[in-house]
Amino acid sequence: FERHHAGIPAIDPEQHRLVIHGLVRQPLSFSYEDLLAYPQHSRVYFLECSGNSGANTGAVAGDSSAAALHGLVSGAQWSGVLLSTLLEEAGIVEGATWITATEADGASMGRSVPLNKALKDVFIGLYQNGEPIRPEQGYPMRLFVPGWEGNVSVKWLSQIKLTNAPANFKDETSRYTDFLADGKALQFTYPMGVKSVITSPSGQMALRRTGVHELTGLAWSGSGAISRVEVSADSGRTWADALIEGESQALALTRFRLPWLWEGAPAVLQSRATDSAGNVQPTRSAVLALYDAANRYHFNGIQSWDVSAQGVIKNVYA
Ligand code: CO
């Protein structure tokens, strides 16, 4: 998926620079070619917009597909230079506790990241699935912050400044904050919640025969690996454990599947994921109770797909 706030800038990689400055001993400037010469760190990660699935916070369940409801998430192999490598070279000055990252496009997006996260697993993304990242994904370089809301992975990255406080950019005050019922807004809510969705069968699909169908979908969490996915065909009254395909990797999309015998009766299909930190995907109503009705970010409630006696599948609130 792609999401941007001022279109897709055309950046000449020969002219582009990444500057690291602020609370460092030696400010540094890197060209694209400079970064290609560093050891490349490579991992499979999910990347999810914090507004993904937000349509299901609305008052009426839209007749939408899984992609339309939950498609602002991707899974890919990302490669680039660990930020810790570059910060070690610049020399972190005592007192630095945050990095603030800004981009080179017309929206001047900026986000702040605590230094401990920046040193843990954040990197400068240069490749996606083995090819240079595309302009829509931030070519020639982007920040990549594993497991955290996609907006923090600042694209077309041009500056990293080390500071002793968050910058309070517009993108972390007026946007990407979570409205609470008491009129306040939560700032700096970063990790994406544990989530799963049955992708087949799902909204706008149809079961064309009775008999055994495979239920399959994707699960992920910003707090670890997926340790369990349960599936229900009766709106959450009973659950069965789905098979998790392969080794479940931390902060990556995980495929699950389970055979299901459909004998032609109406059903409501749901999936519920648990992550390695013990977080269990909540119901839709449990998520809504945390926020003001206007909040659209960080919605990870259980998805319900209604199956009619005719086999027609629709998004429902159950
Ligand atoms: Co957030």
Short mmCIF file of C-alpha atoms and ligand atoms in Angstrom, two decimals:
data_model
loop_
_atom_site.label_atom_id
_atom_site.label_comp_id
_atom_site.label_asym_id
_atom_site.label_seq_id
_atom_site.Cartn_x
_atom_site.Cartn_y
_atom_site.Cartn_z
CA PHE A 1 0.00 0.00 0.00
CA GLU A 2 1.04 3.58 -0.23
CA ARG A 3 0.03 6.61 1.80
CA HIS A 4 1.36 10.13 1.38
CA HIS A 5 0.39 13.67 2.27
CA ALA A 6 1.71 15.73 -0.65
CA GLY A 7 1.98 13.35 -3.58
CA ILE A 8 5.12 11.47 -4.58
CA PRO A 9 8.23 13.66 -4.89
CA ALA A 10 10.73 13.05 -7.68
CA ILE A 11 14.06 13.06 -5.84
CA ASP A 12 17.40 12.87 -7.59
CA PRO A 13 19.45 10.41 -5.51
CA GLU A 14 22.65 12.19 -6.51
CA GLN A 15 21.41 15.44 -4.97
CA HIS A 16 19.73 13.94 -1.91
CA ARG A 17 21.47 13.96 1.47
CA LEU A 18 20.69 12.50 4.87
CA VAL A 19 21.99 14.79 7.62
CA ILE A 20 22.46 13.56 11.20
CA HIS A 21 22.89 16.42 13.67
CA GLY A 22 21.82 17.80 17.05
CA LEU A 23 23.19 16.13 20.17
CA VAL A 24 26.05 14.36 18.40
CA ARG A 25 29.81 14.88 18.63
CA GLN A 26 30.19 15.06 14.84
CA PRO A 27 27.32 16.02 12.52
CA LEU A 28 27.35 13.81 9.42
CA SER A 29 25.95 14.02 5.91
CA PHE A 30 25.36 10.92 3.78
CA SER A 31 24.65 10.57 0.09
CA TYR A 32 22.71 7.59 -1.25
CA GLU A 33 25.97 6.11 -2.52
CA ASP A 34 27.54 6.55 0.91
CA LEU A 35 24.77 4.47 2.52
CA LEU A 36 25.04 1.70 -0.09
CA ALA A 37 28.62 1.13 1.11
CA TYR A 38 27.51 0.21 4.67
CA PRO A 39 26.63 -3.33 5.78
CA GLN A 40 23.00 -4.01 4.83
CA HIS A 41 20.68 -5.23 7.58
CA SER A 42 17.76 -7.29 6.23
CA ARG A 43 14.52 -8.48 7.87
CA VAL A 44 10.92 -9.38 7.02
CA TYR A 45 8.52 -6.95 8.70
CA PHE A 46 4.93 -5.81 8.44
CA LEU A 47 4.23 -2.12 7.87
CA GLU A 48 0.78 -0.82 8.83
CA CYS A 49 -0.85 2.61 8.65
CA SER A 50 -2.25 3.56 12.06
CA GLY A 51 -5.54 4.35 10.29
CA ASN A 52 -5.81 0.82 8.89
CA SER A 53 -9.17 -0.84 9.71
CA GLY A 54 -10.47 2.53 10.94
CA ALA A 55 -13.59 2.19 8.77
CA ASN A 56 -14.89 -0.36 11.27
CA THR A 57 -15.08 2.35 13.95
CA GLY A 58 -17.95 3.92 11.95
CA ALA A 59 -21.57 3.65 13.06
CA VAL A 60 -22.63 1.42 10.16
CA ALA A 61 -20.72 -1.65 8.96
CA GLY A 62 -19.81 -0.92 5.34
CA ASP A 63 -20.23 -3.67 2.75
CA SER A 64 -16.51 -3.78 2.03
CA SER A 65 -13.82 -6.25 1.09
CA ALA A 66 -11.00 -7.34 3.39
CA ALA A 67 -8.62 -5.25 1.27
CA ALA A 68 -10.77 -2.10 1.50
CA LEU A 69 -11.13 -2.48 5.28
CA HIS A 70 -7.70 -3.76 6.27
CA GLY A 71 -5.44 -3.29 3.24
CA LEU A 72 -3.21 -0.53 4.61
CA VAL A 73 -0.72 -3.16 5.74
CA SER A 74 2.08 -4.88 3.87
CA GLY A 75 4.65 -7.55 4.53
CA ALA A 76 8.05 -7.40 2.85
CA GLN A 77 11.73 -7.98 3.23
CA TRP A 78 13.26 -4.61 4.06
CA SER A 79 16.99 -3.91 3.89
CA GLY A 80 19.14 -0.96 4.79
CA VAL A 81 21.60 0.49 7.27
CA LEU A 82 20.98 0.16 11.00
CA LEU A 83 20.61 3.61 12.51
CA SER A 84 22.73 2.48 15.47
CA THR A 85 25.68 2.12 13.05
CA LEU A 86 25.36 5.72 11.85
CA LEU A 87 24.75 7.10 15.35
CA GLU A 88 27.82 5.31 16.63
CA GLU A 89 29.82 7.05 13.92
CA ALA A 90 28.30 10.45 14.77
CA GLY A 91 28.81 9.91 18.52
CA ILE A 92 25.78 10.36 20.77
CA VAL A 93 26.16 13.19 23.29
CA GLU A 94 24.98 12.52 26.85
CA GLY A 95 21.49 13.83 27.39
CA ALA A 96 20.16 12.78 23.98
CA THR A 97 16.93 10.82 24.52
CA TRP A 98 15.03 11.22 21.23
CA ILE A 99 15.61 11.31 17.51
CA THR A 100 13.44 13.52 15.33
CA ALA A 101 13.12 12.55 11.68
CA THR A 102 11.93 14.78 8.83
CA GLU A 103 11.30 14.19 5.17
CA ALA A 104 12.08 15.99 1.93
CA ASP A 105 8.60 16.11 0.35
CA GLY A 106 6.10 19.00 0.28
CA ALA A 107 4.30 17.80 3.42
CA SER A 108 7.43 18.20 5.59
CA MET A 109 6.35 15.24 7.66
CA GLY A 110 8.19 14.80 10.90
CA ARG A 111 8.10 12.27 13.72
CA SER A 112 9.93 11.78 17.01
CA VAL A 113 11.23 8.40 18.17
CA PRO A 114 12.70 7.61 21.61
CA LEU A 115 16.43 6.94 21.34
CA ASN A 116 16.17 3.47 22.93
CA LYS A 117 13.89 2.31 20.10
CA ALA A 118 16.10 4.03 17.51
CA LEU A 119 19.12 2.08 18.76
CA LYS A 120 17.22 -1.21 19.04
CA ASP A 121 16.02 -2.06 15.53
CA VAL A 122 15.41 1.12 13.51
CA PHE A 123 17.19 1.35 10.15
CA ILE A 124 17.46 3.49 7.04
CA GLY A 125 15.44 1.51 4.47
CA LEU A 126 17.03 1.32 1.02
CA TYR A 127 15.56 -1.90 -0.45
CA GLN A 128 12.16 -3.59 -0.38
CA ASN A 129 12.07 -7.22 -1.51
CA GLY A 130 15.53 -6.86 -3.00
CA GLU A 131 14.89 -3.84 -5.22
CA PRO A 132 15.56 -0.19 -4.44
CA ILE A 133 12.51 1.19 -2.61
CA ARG A 134 10.04 2.75 -5.03
CA PRO A 135 9.28 6.50 -5.08
CA GLU A 136 5.91 5.77 -3.39
CA GLN A 137 7.82 4.05 -0.57
CA GLY A 138 10.29 6.89 -0.01
CA TYR A 139 13.05 6.55 -2.60
CA PRO A 140 15.93 7.03 -2.21
CA MET A 141 15.74 6.36 1.55
CA ARG A 142 13.24 6.13 4.40
CA LEU A 143 13.25 5.53 8.10
CA PHE A 144 11.95 2.07 9.03
CA VAL A 145 10.62 1.62 12.58
CA PRO A 146 9.60 -2.05 13.00
CA GLY A 147 6.20 -2.74 14.55
CA TRP A 148 5.24 0.90 15.01
CA GLU A 149 2.54 2.88 13.19
CA GLY A 150 3.57 3.35 9.58
CA ASN A 151 3.62 7.13 9.74
CA VAL A 152 6.69 6.98 12.02
CA SER A 153 8.68 5.29 9.22
CA VAL A 154 9.31 8.69 7.63
CA LYS A 155 9.77 8.46 3.86
CA TRP A 156 12.14 10.52 1.67
CA LEU A 157 14.18 10.88 4.84
CA SER A 158 16.46 13.92 4.87
CA GLN A 159 17.24 14.77 8.51
CA ILE A 160 17.71 13.01 11.82
CA LYS A 161 18.26 15.33 14.75
CA LEU A 162 19.15 14.02 18.20
CA THR A 163 17.34 15.91 20.93
CA ASN A 164 16.40 15.72 24.60
CA ALA A 165 12.63 15.92 23.92
CA PRO A 166 10.15 15.06 21.19
CA ALA A 167 9.71 17.78 18.57
CA ASN A 168 5.89 17.81 18.71
CA PHE A 169 5.64 17.99 14.93
CA LYS A 170 2.17 18.65 13.49
CA ASP A 171 2.13 14.95 12.57
CA GLU A 172 2.25 14.01 16.26
CA THR A 173 -0.06 16.73 17.65
CA SER A 174 -2.91 17.56 15.24
CA ARG A 175 -2.57 14.18 13.51
CA TYR A 176 -1.75 10.66 14.65
CA THR A 177 -3.00 11.24 18.17
CA ASP A 178 -5.86 9.18 19.58
CA PHE A 179 -9.05 10.96 20.74
CA LEU A 180 -10.22 9.82 24.16
CA ALA A 181 -13.74 10.00 25.59
CA ASP A 182 -12.73 12.74 28.08
CA GLY A 183 -11.78 15.16 25.28
CA LYS A 184 -8.03 14.63 25.61
CA ALA A 185 -5.79 13.03 23.01
CA LEU A 186 -3.10 10.41 23.50
CA GLN A 187 0.25 11.25 21.90
CA PHE A 188 3.08 8.91 20.90
CA THR A 189 1.05 5.70 20.72
CA TYR A 190 3.45 3.78 18.57
CA PRO A 191 3.22 -0.04 18.48
CA MET A 192 0.43 -1.45 16.33
CA GLY A 193 -1.93 -3.66 18.29
CA VAL A 194 -2.29 -7.41 17.84
CA LYS A 195 -4.64 -7.97 14.89
CA SER A 196 -5.90 -10.69 12.58
CA VAL A 197 -8.33 -10.87 9.70
CA ILE A 198 -9.76 -13.78 7.74
CA THR A 199 -8.96 -12.90 4.14
CA SER A 200 -10.68 -15.89 2.57
CA PRO A 201 -13.56 -16.17 2.58
CA SER A 202 -14.23 -12.50 3.34
CA GLY A 203 -16.41 -9.50 2.46
CA GLN A 204 -17.84 -9.40 -1.07
CA MET A 205 -16.86 -13.04 -1.67
CA ALA A 206 -19.38 -15.89 -1.78
CA LEU A 207 -19.40 -19.58 -0.87
CA ARG A 208 -20.61 -21.35 -4.00
CA ARG A 209 -21.13 -24.80 -2.48
CA THR A 210 -21.62 -26.47 0.87
CA GLY A 211 -18.82 -28.70 2.19
CA VAL A 212 -15.33 -28.08 3.49
CA HIS A 213 -13.82 -24.63 2.92
CA GLU A 214 -10.43 -23.43 4.05
CA LEU A 215 -10.56 -20.39 6.32
CA THR A 216 -7.30 -18.46 5.96
CA GLY A 217 -6.01 -15.06 6.88
CA LEU A 218 -3.19 -12.94 8.28
CA ALA A 219 -2.20 -11.98 11.81
CA TRP A 220 0.43 -9.58 13.12
CA SER A 221 1.44 -7.56 16.18
CA GLY A 222 3.70 -4.61 16.88
CA SER A 223 4.66 -6.18 20.21
CA GLY A 224 6.15 -9.50 19.09
CA ALA A 225 5.38 -12.67 17.18
CA ILE A 226 1.95 -14.25 16.74
CA SER A 227 1.67 -17.18 19.15
CA ARG A 228 -1.94 -18.22 18.56
CA VAL A 229 -4.87 -17.56 16.25
CA GLU A 230 -8.34 -18.83 17.10
CA VAL A 231 -11.23 -18.95 14.66
CA SER A 232 -14.97 -18.92 15.38
CA ALA A 233 -17.85 -19.65 13.01
CA ASP A 234 -20.59 -18.79 15.53
CA SER A 235 -19.87 -15.13 16.33
CA GLY A 236 -17.40 -15.88 19.11
CA ARG A 237 -19.36 -18.42 21.16
CA THR A 238 -16.90 -21.23 20.39
CA TRP A 239 -13.36 -21.09 19.09
CA ALA A 240 -10.90 -23.50 17.45
CA ASP A 241 -7.15 -23.07 17.10
CA ALA A 242 -5.99 -22.37 13.57
CA LEU A 243 -2.76 -23.74 12.15
CA ILE A 244 0.00 -21.13 12.04
CA GLU A 245 2.00 -21.53 8.86
CA GLY A 246 5.78 -21.80 9.20
CA GLU A 247 7.77 -20.11 11.93
CA SER A 248 5.94 -17.12 13.30
CA GLN A 249 8.40 -14.21 13.11
CA ALA A 250 8.30 -11.15 15.34
CA LEU A 251 6.75 -8.04 13.78
CA ALA A 252 5.87 -9.90 10.56
CA LEU A 253 2.67 -11.01 8.85
CA THR A 254 1.74 -14.55 9.87
CA ARG A 255 -0.55 -16.78 7.78
CA PHE A 256 -3.14 -18.96 9.53
CA ARG A 257 -5.56 -21.53 8.16
CA LEU A 258 -8.25 -23.94 9.32
CA PRO A 259 -10.65 -26.24 7.43
CA TRP A 260 -14.34 -25.47 8.05
CA LEU A 261 -17.39 -27.58 7.18
CA TRP A 262 -20.20 -25.32 5.94
CA GLU A 263 -23.55 -27.08 5.80
CA GLY A 264 -25.50 -24.10 4.49
CA ALA A 265 -26.61 -22.42 7.71
CA PRO A 266 -25.97 -18.70 8.41
CA ALA A 267 -22.66 -18.17 10.24
CA VAL A 268 -20.44 -15.37 11.52
CA LEU A 269 -16.72 -15.92 10.96
CA GLN A 270 -14.18 -14.31 13.30
CA SER A 271 -10.48 -14.66 14.09
CA ARG A 272 -8.70 -13.69 17.31
CA ALA A 273 -4.91 -13.41 17.53
CA THR A 274 -2.63 -13.61 20.56
CA ASP A 275 0.97 -12.36 20.47
CA SER A 276 4.13 -13.48 22.25
CA ALA A 277 3.73 -10.66 24.79
CA GLY A 278 0.36 -12.14 25.81
CA ASN A 279 -1.81 -9.48 24.15
CA VAL A 280 -5.13 -10.85 22.90
CA GLN A 281 -6.98 -9.15 20.04
CA PRO A 282 -9.99 -7.37 21.59
CA THR A 283 -13.59 -7.25 20.42
CA ARG A 284 -14.75 -4.26 18.40
CA SER A 285 -16.80 -2.93 21.31
CA ALA A 286 -13.86 -3.26 23.72
CA VAL A 287 -11.69 -1.10 21.43
CA LEU A 288 -14.44 1.49 20.90
CA ALA A 289 -14.86 1.81 24.69
CA LEU A 290 -11.27 3.08 24.97
CA TYR A 291 -11.72 6.08 22.67
CA ASP A 292 -13.93 8.94 21.58
CA ALA A 293 -16.31 8.08 18.73
CA ALA A 294 -14.25 10.28 16.39
CA ASN A 295 -11.06 8.26 16.84
CA ARG A 296 -9.93 6.31 13.77
CA TYR A 297 -6.39 5.25 14.73
CA HIS A 298 -5.15 1.95 16.16
CA PHE A 299 -8.38 0.02 15.61
CA ASN A 300 -7.57 -3.68 16.04
CA GLY A 301 -10.97 -5.09 16.96
CA ILE A 302 -12.04 -8.55 15.88
CA GLN A 303 -13.43 -8.62 12.31
CA SER A 304 -16.78 -10.33 11.79
CA TRP A 305 -17.85 -11.72 8.41
CA ASP A 306 -21.52 -12.66 8.11
CA VAL A 307 -22.24 -15.70 5.92
CA SER A 308 -25.85 -15.87 4.71
CA ALA A 309 -27.71 -19.11 3.92
CA GLN A 310 -27.04 -18.23 0.26
CA GLY A 311 -23.30 -18.05 0.97
CA VAL A 312 -23.06 -14.27 0.54
CA ILE A 313 -20.39 -12.76 2.83
CA LYS A 314 -20.63 -9.29 4.36
CA ASN A 315 -18.86 -7.16 6.92
CA VAL A 316 -20.98 -6.99 10.10
CA TYR A 317 -20.66 -5.71 13.64
CA ALA A 318 -21.25 -8.71 15.90
CO CO B 1 -0.52 6.09 17.37
#
